[in-house]
Short mmCIF file of C-alpha atoms and ligand atoms in Angstrom, two decimals:
data_model
loop_
_atom_site.label_atom_id
_atom_site.label_comp_id
_atom_site.label_asym_id
_atom_site.label_seq_id
_atom_site.Cartn_x
_atom_site.Cartn_y
_atom_site.Cartn_z
CA MET A 27 103.75 -20.81 -52.26
CA THR A 28 102.77 -21.78 -55.80
CA PHE A 29 101.43 -25.17 -56.79
CA PHE A 30 101.16 -26.81 -60.22
CA GLU A 31 97.93 -26.27 -62.11
CA GLY A 32 96.68 -29.61 -63.36
CA ARG A 33 96.32 -33.13 -62.13
CA ILE A 34 99.46 -35.02 -61.16
CA LEU A 35 99.60 -38.80 -60.99
CA ALA A 36 102.13 -39.66 -58.25
CA ILE A 37 103.76 -43.06 -57.71
CA GLU A 38 105.72 -44.37 -54.70
CA SER A 39 107.39 -47.81 -54.62
CA SER A 40 110.67 -47.24 -52.76
CA CYS A 41 110.21 -49.89 -50.07
CA ASP A 42 107.28 -52.10 -49.10
CA GLU A 43 104.22 -50.05 -50.05
CA THR A 44 102.97 -49.69 -53.61
CA SER A 45 101.11 -46.39 -53.75
CA ALA A 46 99.53 -44.11 -56.34
CA ALA A 47 97.77 -40.79 -55.83
CA VAL A 48 96.18 -38.00 -57.82
CA VAL A 49 97.10 -34.52 -56.57
CA ASP A 50 95.51 -31.40 -58.00
CA GLY A 51 97.29 -28.17 -56.97
CA ARG A 52 97.67 -28.95 -53.27
CA THR A 53 94.48 -31.02 -53.02
CA ILE A 54 94.77 -34.81 -52.65
CA ARG A 55 92.07 -36.37 -54.88
CA SER A 56 93.04 -39.99 -54.11
CA ASN A 57 95.78 -41.87 -52.27
CA ILE A 58 95.81 -45.66 -52.67
CA ILE A 59 98.29 -47.79 -50.71
CA ALA A 60 98.89 -51.53 -51.15
CA THR A 61 101.10 -52.73 -48.32
CA GLN A 62 103.37 -55.78 -48.47
CA ILE A 63 103.66 -56.11 -44.71
CA GLU A 64 102.24 -59.62 -44.56
CA LEU A 65 104.53 -60.79 -47.34
CA HIS A 66 107.66 -59.67 -45.49
CA ALA A 67 106.47 -60.43 -41.93
CA LYS A 68 107.46 -64.11 -42.16
CA TRP A 69 111.09 -63.13 -42.80
CA GLY A 70 111.05 -60.41 -40.15
CA GLY A 71 112.13 -57.71 -42.60
CA VAL A 72 111.78 -56.45 -46.17
CA VAL A 73 113.23 -58.86 -48.76
CA PRO A 74 114.24 -56.65 -51.75
CA GLU A 75 113.58 -59.23 -54.48
CA ALA A 76 110.16 -60.12 -53.08
CA ALA A 77 109.33 -56.42 -52.73
CA ALA A 78 110.11 -55.73 -56.40
CA ARG A 79 107.94 -58.63 -57.55
CA ALA A 80 105.03 -57.53 -55.37
CA HIS A 81 105.34 -53.96 -56.75
CA LEU A 82 105.20 -55.38 -60.27
CA GLU A 83 102.00 -57.21 -59.40
CA ASN A 84 100.35 -54.25 -57.64
CA ILE A 85 101.45 -51.23 -59.62
CA LEU A 86 98.79 -51.11 -62.36
CA PRO A 87 95.81 -52.07 -60.16
CA VAL A 88 96.88 -49.39 -57.64
CA ILE A 89 97.25 -46.74 -60.38
CA GLU A 90 93.88 -47.70 -61.83
CA GLU A 91 92.20 -47.37 -58.44
CA ALA A 92 93.86 -43.98 -57.80
CA LEU A 93 92.50 -42.70 -61.13
CA GLN A 94 89.05 -44.16 -60.44
CA VAL A 95 88.73 -42.71 -56.93
CA ALA A 96 89.85 -39.30 -58.24
CA GLY A 97 87.34 -39.63 -61.08
CA VAL A 98 89.89 -38.98 -63.83
CA SER A 99 91.22 -40.80 -66.88
CA LEU A 100 94.81 -40.86 -68.20
CA ALA A 101 93.90 -38.12 -70.66
CA ASP A 102 93.05 -35.75 -67.76
CA LEU A 103 96.58 -35.95 -66.30
CA ALA A 104 98.97 -33.02 -66.68
CA ALA A 105 102.12 -34.63 -65.19
CA VAL A 106 103.51 -37.81 -63.65
CA ALA A 107 105.63 -37.80 -60.47
CA VAL A 108 107.58 -40.72 -59.05
CA THR A 109 109.95 -41.50 -56.17
CA ASN A 110 113.30 -42.26 -57.85
CA ARG A 111 115.60 -42.13 -54.78
CA PRO A 112 116.61 -43.34 -52.19
CA GLY A 113 115.26 -46.87 -51.72
CA LEU A 114 115.54 -50.45 -52.94
CA VAL A 115 116.71 -50.31 -56.57
CA GLY A 116 114.44 -53.09 -57.81
CA ALA A 117 111.43 -51.63 -55.99
CA LEU A 118 112.09 -48.08 -57.25
CA SER A 119 112.56 -49.35 -60.83
CA VAL A 120 109.01 -50.70 -60.98
CA GLY A 121 107.49 -47.30 -60.10
CA VAL A 122 109.88 -45.36 -62.32
CA SER A 123 109.24 -47.62 -65.34
CA ALA A 124 105.50 -47.25 -64.96
CA ALA A 125 105.76 -43.45 -64.51
CA LYS A 126 108.03 -43.06 -67.54
CA THR A 127 105.78 -45.13 -69.77
CA LEU A 128 102.62 -43.24 -68.80
CA ALA A 129 104.23 -39.80 -69.14
CA PHE A 130 105.82 -40.75 -72.47
CA LEU A 131 102.58 -42.07 -73.95
CA GLN A 132 100.56 -39.08 -72.73
CA ARG A 133 103.34 -36.66 -73.75
CA ILE A 134 103.22 -34.94 -70.35
CA PRO A 135 106.04 -33.88 -67.97
CA LEU A 136 107.78 -36.44 -65.75
CA ILE A 137 109.42 -35.56 -62.44
CA GLY A 138 111.52 -37.72 -60.12
CA ILE A 139 111.14 -36.94 -56.41
CA HIS A 140 113.44 -37.67 -53.44
CA HIS A 141 111.54 -39.84 -50.93
CA LEU A 142 112.52 -37.63 -47.97
CA GLU A 143 111.45 -34.47 -49.80
CA GLY A 144 108.11 -36.28 -50.16
CA HIS A 145 107.95 -36.80 -46.37
CA LEU A 146 108.91 -33.13 -45.82
CA SER A 147 106.23 -32.00 -48.28
CA SER A 148 103.52 -34.05 -46.53
CA VAL A 149 102.90 -31.03 -44.22
CA LEU A 150 101.61 -29.17 -47.28
CA SER A 151 98.49 -31.35 -47.00
CA LEU A 152 97.48 -29.10 -44.09
CA PRO A 153 95.57 -25.90 -44.85
CA GLY A 154 97.31 -22.52 -44.65
CA GLU A 155 100.96 -21.55 -44.94
CA VAL A 156 103.69 -23.31 -42.99
CA PRO A 157 106.01 -20.51 -41.75
CA LEU A 158 109.69 -20.83 -42.73
CA PRO A 159 112.38 -21.39 -41.63
CA MET A 160 111.00 -24.65 -40.33
CA ILE A 161 112.63 -27.49 -38.43
CA SER A 162 111.29 -30.83 -39.57
CA LEU A 163 111.80 -34.13 -37.77
CA ILE A 164 111.78 -36.97 -40.31
CA ALA A 165 111.34 -40.14 -38.26
CA SER A 166 110.84 -43.35 -40.21
CA GLY A 167 112.07 -46.91 -40.53
CA GLY A 168 115.28 -45.77 -42.20
CA HIS A 169 115.76 -42.16 -41.08
CA THR A 170 115.86 -40.00 -37.97
CA GLU A 171 116.81 -36.52 -39.03
CA LEU A 172 116.23 -32.94 -37.97
CA VAL A 173 116.19 -30.89 -41.15
CA LEU A 174 116.31 -27.11 -41.38
CA VAL A 175 114.00 -26.06 -44.22
CA ARG A 176 115.09 -22.52 -45.11
CA ALA A 177 112.94 -22.56 -48.21
CA TRP A 178 111.30 -25.39 -50.15
CA GLY A 179 114.23 -27.10 -51.85
CA ASP A 180 116.82 -25.51 -49.54
CA TYR A 181 117.57 -27.96 -46.75
CA GLU A 182 120.27 -28.57 -44.16
CA ILE A 183 120.43 -31.70 -42.02
CA LEU A 184 121.20 -30.55 -38.46
CA ALA A 185 120.93 -33.85 -36.59
CA GLU A 186 121.07 -37.51 -37.55
CA THR A 187 121.14 -40.88 -35.85
CA ARG A 188 124.50 -42.42 -35.16
CA ASP A 189 123.10 -45.95 -35.44
CA ASP A 190 119.49 -47.20 -35.68
CA ALA A 191 116.52 -45.13 -36.85
CA ALA A 192 113.64 -44.44 -34.44
CA GLY A 193 111.35 -46.73 -36.46
CA GLU A 194 113.91 -49.54 -36.18
CA ALA A 195 113.85 -49.19 -32.37
CA PHE A 196 110.09 -49.74 -32.51
CA ASP A 197 110.33 -52.59 -35.03
CA LYS A 198 113.10 -54.46 -33.17
CA GLY A 199 111.40 -53.89 -29.80
CA ALA A 200 108.13 -55.25 -31.19
CA ARG A 201 109.89 -58.36 -32.46
CA LEU A 202 111.49 -58.98 -29.03
CA LEU A 203 108.08 -58.62 -27.37
CA GLY A 204 106.48 -61.01 -29.84
CA LEU A 205 104.25 -58.29 -31.29
CA GLY A 206 103.58 -58.24 -35.02
CA MET A 207 104.68 -55.99 -37.85
CA PRO A 208 104.60 -53.09 -38.41
CA GLY A 209 106.34 -52.71 -35.09
CA GLY A 210 105.53 -49.07 -34.36
CA ALA A 211 101.78 -49.46 -34.62
CA ALA A 212 101.92 -52.71 -32.59
CA ILE A 213 103.95 -51.03 -29.81
CA GLN A 214 101.52 -48.10 -29.75
CA ARG A 215 98.56 -50.48 -29.36
CA ALA A 216 100.24 -52.60 -26.68
CA ALA A 217 101.36 -49.49 -24.77
CA VAL A 218 97.82 -48.17 -24.28
CA ASP A 219 97.34 -50.14 -21.05
CA GLY A 220 100.98 -50.08 -20.00
CA ASN A 221 102.90 -48.20 -17.32
CA PRO A 222 105.73 -46.26 -19.03
CA LYS A 223 107.60 -45.92 -15.70
CA ARG A 224 107.69 -49.64 -14.92
CA TYR A 225 110.96 -50.42 -16.72
CA ARG A 226 113.90 -48.06 -16.92
CA LEU A 227 115.28 -47.95 -20.46
CA PRO A 228 118.24 -45.74 -21.37
CA VAL A 229 117.81 -42.74 -23.62
CA ALA A 230 121.14 -41.75 -25.12
CA LEU A 231 121.32 -37.97 -25.20
CA SER A 232 124.78 -36.45 -25.20
CA ALA A 233 124.67 -32.85 -24.04
CA ASP A 234 126.73 -31.23 -26.76
CA SER A 235 126.04 -33.03 -30.01
CA TYR A 236 123.04 -33.03 -32.31
CA THR A 237 122.96 -36.79 -32.58
CA PHE A 238 120.32 -39.42 -31.97
CA SER A 239 121.15 -42.96 -30.92
CA PHE A 240 118.75 -45.88 -30.56
CA SER A 241 120.95 -48.98 -30.60
CA GLY A 242 121.41 -48.92 -26.80
CA LEU A 243 117.67 -49.14 -26.44
CA LYS A 244 117.58 -52.33 -28.51
CA THR A 245 120.23 -53.93 -26.29
CA ALA A 246 118.40 -52.81 -23.14
CA MET A 247 115.15 -54.32 -24.43
CA LEU A 248 116.91 -57.61 -25.14
CA ARG A 249 118.35 -57.64 -21.62
CA LEU A 250 114.95 -56.79 -20.15
CA THR A 251 113.25 -59.72 -21.87
CA GLU A 252 116.06 -62.04 -20.69
CA THR A 253 116.02 -60.93 -17.04
CA GLU A 254 112.23 -60.72 -16.67
CA GLY A 255 111.49 -63.88 -18.64
CA SER A 256 107.84 -64.95 -18.41
CA GLY A 257 107.23 -62.34 -15.69
CA LEU A 258 107.61 -59.54 -18.26
CA SER A 259 104.59 -57.32 -18.75
CA VAL A 260 104.38 -56.75 -22.51
CA ALA A 261 102.14 -53.71 -22.04
CA ASP A 262 104.53 -52.09 -19.54
CA ALA A 263 107.58 -52.93 -21.69
CA ALA A 264 105.89 -51.47 -24.80
CA ALA A 265 104.91 -48.32 -22.90
CA SER A 266 108.44 -47.96 -21.47
CA LEU A 267 110.01 -48.37 -24.94
CA GLN A 268 107.61 -45.88 -26.48
CA GLU A 269 108.34 -43.41 -23.67
CA ALA A 270 112.12 -43.74 -24.20
CA VAL A 271 111.86 -43.12 -27.97
CA VAL A 272 109.39 -40.24 -27.58
CA ARG A 273 111.47 -38.54 -24.89
CA SER A 274 114.66 -38.81 -26.95
CA LEU A 275 113.01 -37.43 -30.11
CA ALA A 276 111.05 -34.69 -28.37
CA GLU A 277 113.84 -33.28 -26.17
CA ARG A 278 116.29 -32.96 -29.02
CA SER A 279 113.67 -31.61 -31.41
CA VAL A 280 112.56 -28.82 -29.11
CA ARG A 281 116.15 -27.86 -28.33
CA VAL A 282 117.11 -27.62 -32.01
CA ALA A 283 113.93 -25.67 -32.84
CA MET A 284 114.77 -23.15 -30.09
CA ASP A 285 118.49 -22.92 -30.96
CA THR A 286 117.66 -22.12 -34.58
CA ASN A 287 114.80 -19.71 -33.87
CA ALA A 288 112.55 -21.78 -36.09
CA ALA A 289 109.28 -20.17 -37.21
CA SER A 290 107.60 -23.58 -37.15
CA PHE A 291 108.18 -27.26 -36.45
CA ALA A 292 106.95 -30.22 -38.50
CA LEU A 293 106.80 -33.90 -37.56
CA VAL A 294 106.79 -36.27 -40.58
CA GLY A 295 107.68 -39.88 -41.53
CA GLY A 296 106.18 -43.20 -40.44
CA VAL A 297 107.00 -42.74 -36.73
CA ALA A 298 105.09 -39.42 -36.84
CA ALA A 299 101.95 -41.58 -36.86
CA ASN A 300 102.69 -42.30 -33.19
CA LEU A 301 100.09 -40.62 -31.02
CA ALA A 302 102.30 -40.31 -27.93
CA LEU A 303 104.99 -38.55 -29.99
CA ARG A 304 102.46 -36.21 -31.63
CA THR A 305 101.01 -35.23 -28.24
CA ARG A 306 104.39 -34.77 -26.55
CA LEU A 307 105.77 -32.56 -29.30
CA ALA A 308 102.55 -30.53 -29.54
CA ASP A 309 102.66 -29.84 -25.78
CA SER A 310 106.39 -29.06 -25.58
CA LEU A 311 106.34 -26.76 -28.61
CA ARG A 312 103.22 -24.94 -27.45
CA ARG A 313 105.08 -24.07 -24.25
CA GLU A 314 107.83 -22.49 -26.37
CA ALA A 315 105.27 -20.76 -28.66
CA ILE A 316 106.58 -22.59 -31.75
CA PRO A 317 103.78 -23.48 -34.22
CA PHE A 318 103.56 -27.26 -34.68
CA PHE A 319 102.43 -29.12 -37.81
CA THR A 320 101.99 -32.81 -38.46
CA PRO A 321 100.00 -34.45 -41.27
CA ALA A 322 97.22 -36.98 -40.72
CA PRO A 323 98.75 -40.36 -39.69
CA GLU A 324 97.97 -41.97 -43.09
CA LEU A 325 100.10 -39.29 -44.76
CA CYS A 326 103.00 -39.94 -42.33
CA THR A 327 103.67 -43.56 -43.36
CA ASP A 328 104.82 -44.12 -46.95
CA ASN A 329 102.28 -42.92 -49.52
CA ALA A 330 102.18 -41.38 -53.00
CA ALA A 331 100.17 -38.27 -52.05
CA MET A 332 103.26 -36.77 -50.35
CA ILE A 333 105.24 -37.41 -53.56
CA GLY A 334 102.49 -35.61 -55.49
CA LEU A 335 102.66 -32.62 -53.13
CA ALA A 336 106.44 -32.33 -53.54
CA ALA A 337 106.01 -32.64 -57.30
CA SER A 338 103.33 -29.95 -57.31
CA TRP A 339 105.56 -27.13 -56.03
CA ARG A 340 108.59 -28.41 -57.99
CA LEU A 341 106.62 -28.56 -61.29
CA ALA A 342 105.22 -25.07 -60.58
CA ARG A 343 108.84 -23.88 -60.32
CA GLY A 344 109.56 -25.40 -63.74
CA ASP A 345 111.48 -28.49 -62.62
CA ARG A 346 111.22 -31.49 -64.96
CA SER A 347 113.06 -34.83 -65.36
CA ASN A 348 114.26 -36.33 -68.63
CA TRP A 349 113.26 -39.66 -70.13
CA ASP A 350 116.57 -41.13 -68.87
CA LEU A 351 115.62 -40.53 -65.20
CA GLU A 352 117.55 -43.01 -63.03
CA VAL A 353 116.95 -44.68 -59.68
CA SER A 354 119.46 -44.47 -56.84
CA PRO A 355 119.72 -46.53 -53.63
CA GLY A 356 121.31 -43.80 -51.49
CA SER A 357 121.05 -40.12 -52.14
CA GLU A 358 121.40 -36.82 -50.28
CA LEU A 359 118.44 -34.50 -49.96
CA PRO A 360 118.44 -32.15 -52.95
CA VAL A 361 119.66 -28.61 -52.37
CA ALA A 362 117.79 -25.99 -54.44
O1 KG4 B 412 107.98 -43.65 -43.50
P1 KG4 B 412 107.75 -45.10 -43.35
O2 KG4 B 412 106.37 -45.62 -43.69
O3 KG4 B 412 108.76 -45.92 -44.22
C1 KG4 B 412 110.10 -45.53 -44.33
O4 KG4 B 412 110.39 -44.65 -45.17
O5 KG4 B 412 110.90 -46.09 -43.54
O6 KG4 B 412 108.11 -45.49 -41.85
C2 KG4 B 412 107.96 -46.80 -41.37
C3 KG4 B 412 108.30 -46.84 -39.88
C4 KG4 B 412 108.36 -48.26 -39.33
O7 KG4 B 412 109.55 -48.42 -38.58
C5 KG4 B 412 107.12 -48.32 -38.42
O8 KG4 B 412 107.29 -49.21 -37.32
C6 KG4 B 412 106.97 -46.88 -37.98
O9 KG4 B 412 107.29 -46.13 -39.13
N1 KG4 B 412 105.61 -46.58 -37.53
C7 KG4 B 412 105.30 -46.21 -36.26
C8 KG4 B 412 103.90 -46.09 -36.21
N2 KG4 B 412 103.40 -46.38 -37.45
C9 KG4 B 412 104.47 -46.68 -38.24
N3 KG4 B 412 106.10 -45.98 -35.20
C10 KG4 B 412 105.49 -45.63 -34.05
N4 KG4 B 412 104.15 -45.52 -33.90
C11 KG4 B 412 103.31 -45.72 -34.95
N5 KG4 B 412 101.98 -45.60 -34.79
ZN1 ZN B 413 109.31 -43.21 -45.87
#
């Protein structure tokens, strides 16, 4: 695999993190993340208008810090990469405007990157080659997908969720249990002392279809809090919820990896930061002799370094964007 020679400034602002990174070849020189979690916590979800304004406030300080930590100036940059799809239009526009301006003034290449291709490329932060074809589970706040990566840039989505994403199951469960945001990390913490077998929560797994479903889990959690009332053990409920999500993701993942004769399996996206999920998949895939890769937890949740890694192999292939690069709220993974 070939990577771009030269330093890439990467920018990510698709949702509620403002992030900038400097990536050199496949080496991450800096990765700065300003999160807006506290801003949105009081509304219980991301407010698009507030997100865009916070990005506007944070974007230059975050870029400046990324350059400083990497020990480079604007003149040392060889390209600028930015998430331009999918995401909140106002949020994306802030990152794309900044990226365009910097690339234009420095007269260096600009490249727009698909957010999910960024998550997929986060495994390239690990040393060595990742054998292809690979099955990658992208599990985040908005996505739960099993993607066949035949080659970098050549993807096929084999399984999707029919309703909620895995991250949403964590976030909604955390809200019902009175735990804070971000929900996934809060559930993981609360589950440490919990008994995952205490409460029976349904895991929807139809035998014949490659489909995830997490909305039943949300309803079951609501019912559980209503029937148990003040007698509910938050730790046991958190552990039971985590177990249900992990089991659903892991069973389907291993089956798809085996059915497709995958040469490797990768776990990426915000939910990939979950320790129970990482351990379960590592164990199950080892039993099937399928090599397992997952980036460090801070590269699983939204960050600009993964955008820089995707840009690095794309730029090395000669891909470039024009000055009229657009943003798009919904967009399929690129093919080739
Ligand atoms: O990839 P990401 O940062 O943003 C999206 O593109 O959606 O994923 C965010 C999701 C949230 O739903 C959050 O609750 C979940 O990832 N998450 C976790 C953990 N850390 C973040 N879920 C389970 N366990 C964690 N440790
Ligand atoms: Zn993401």
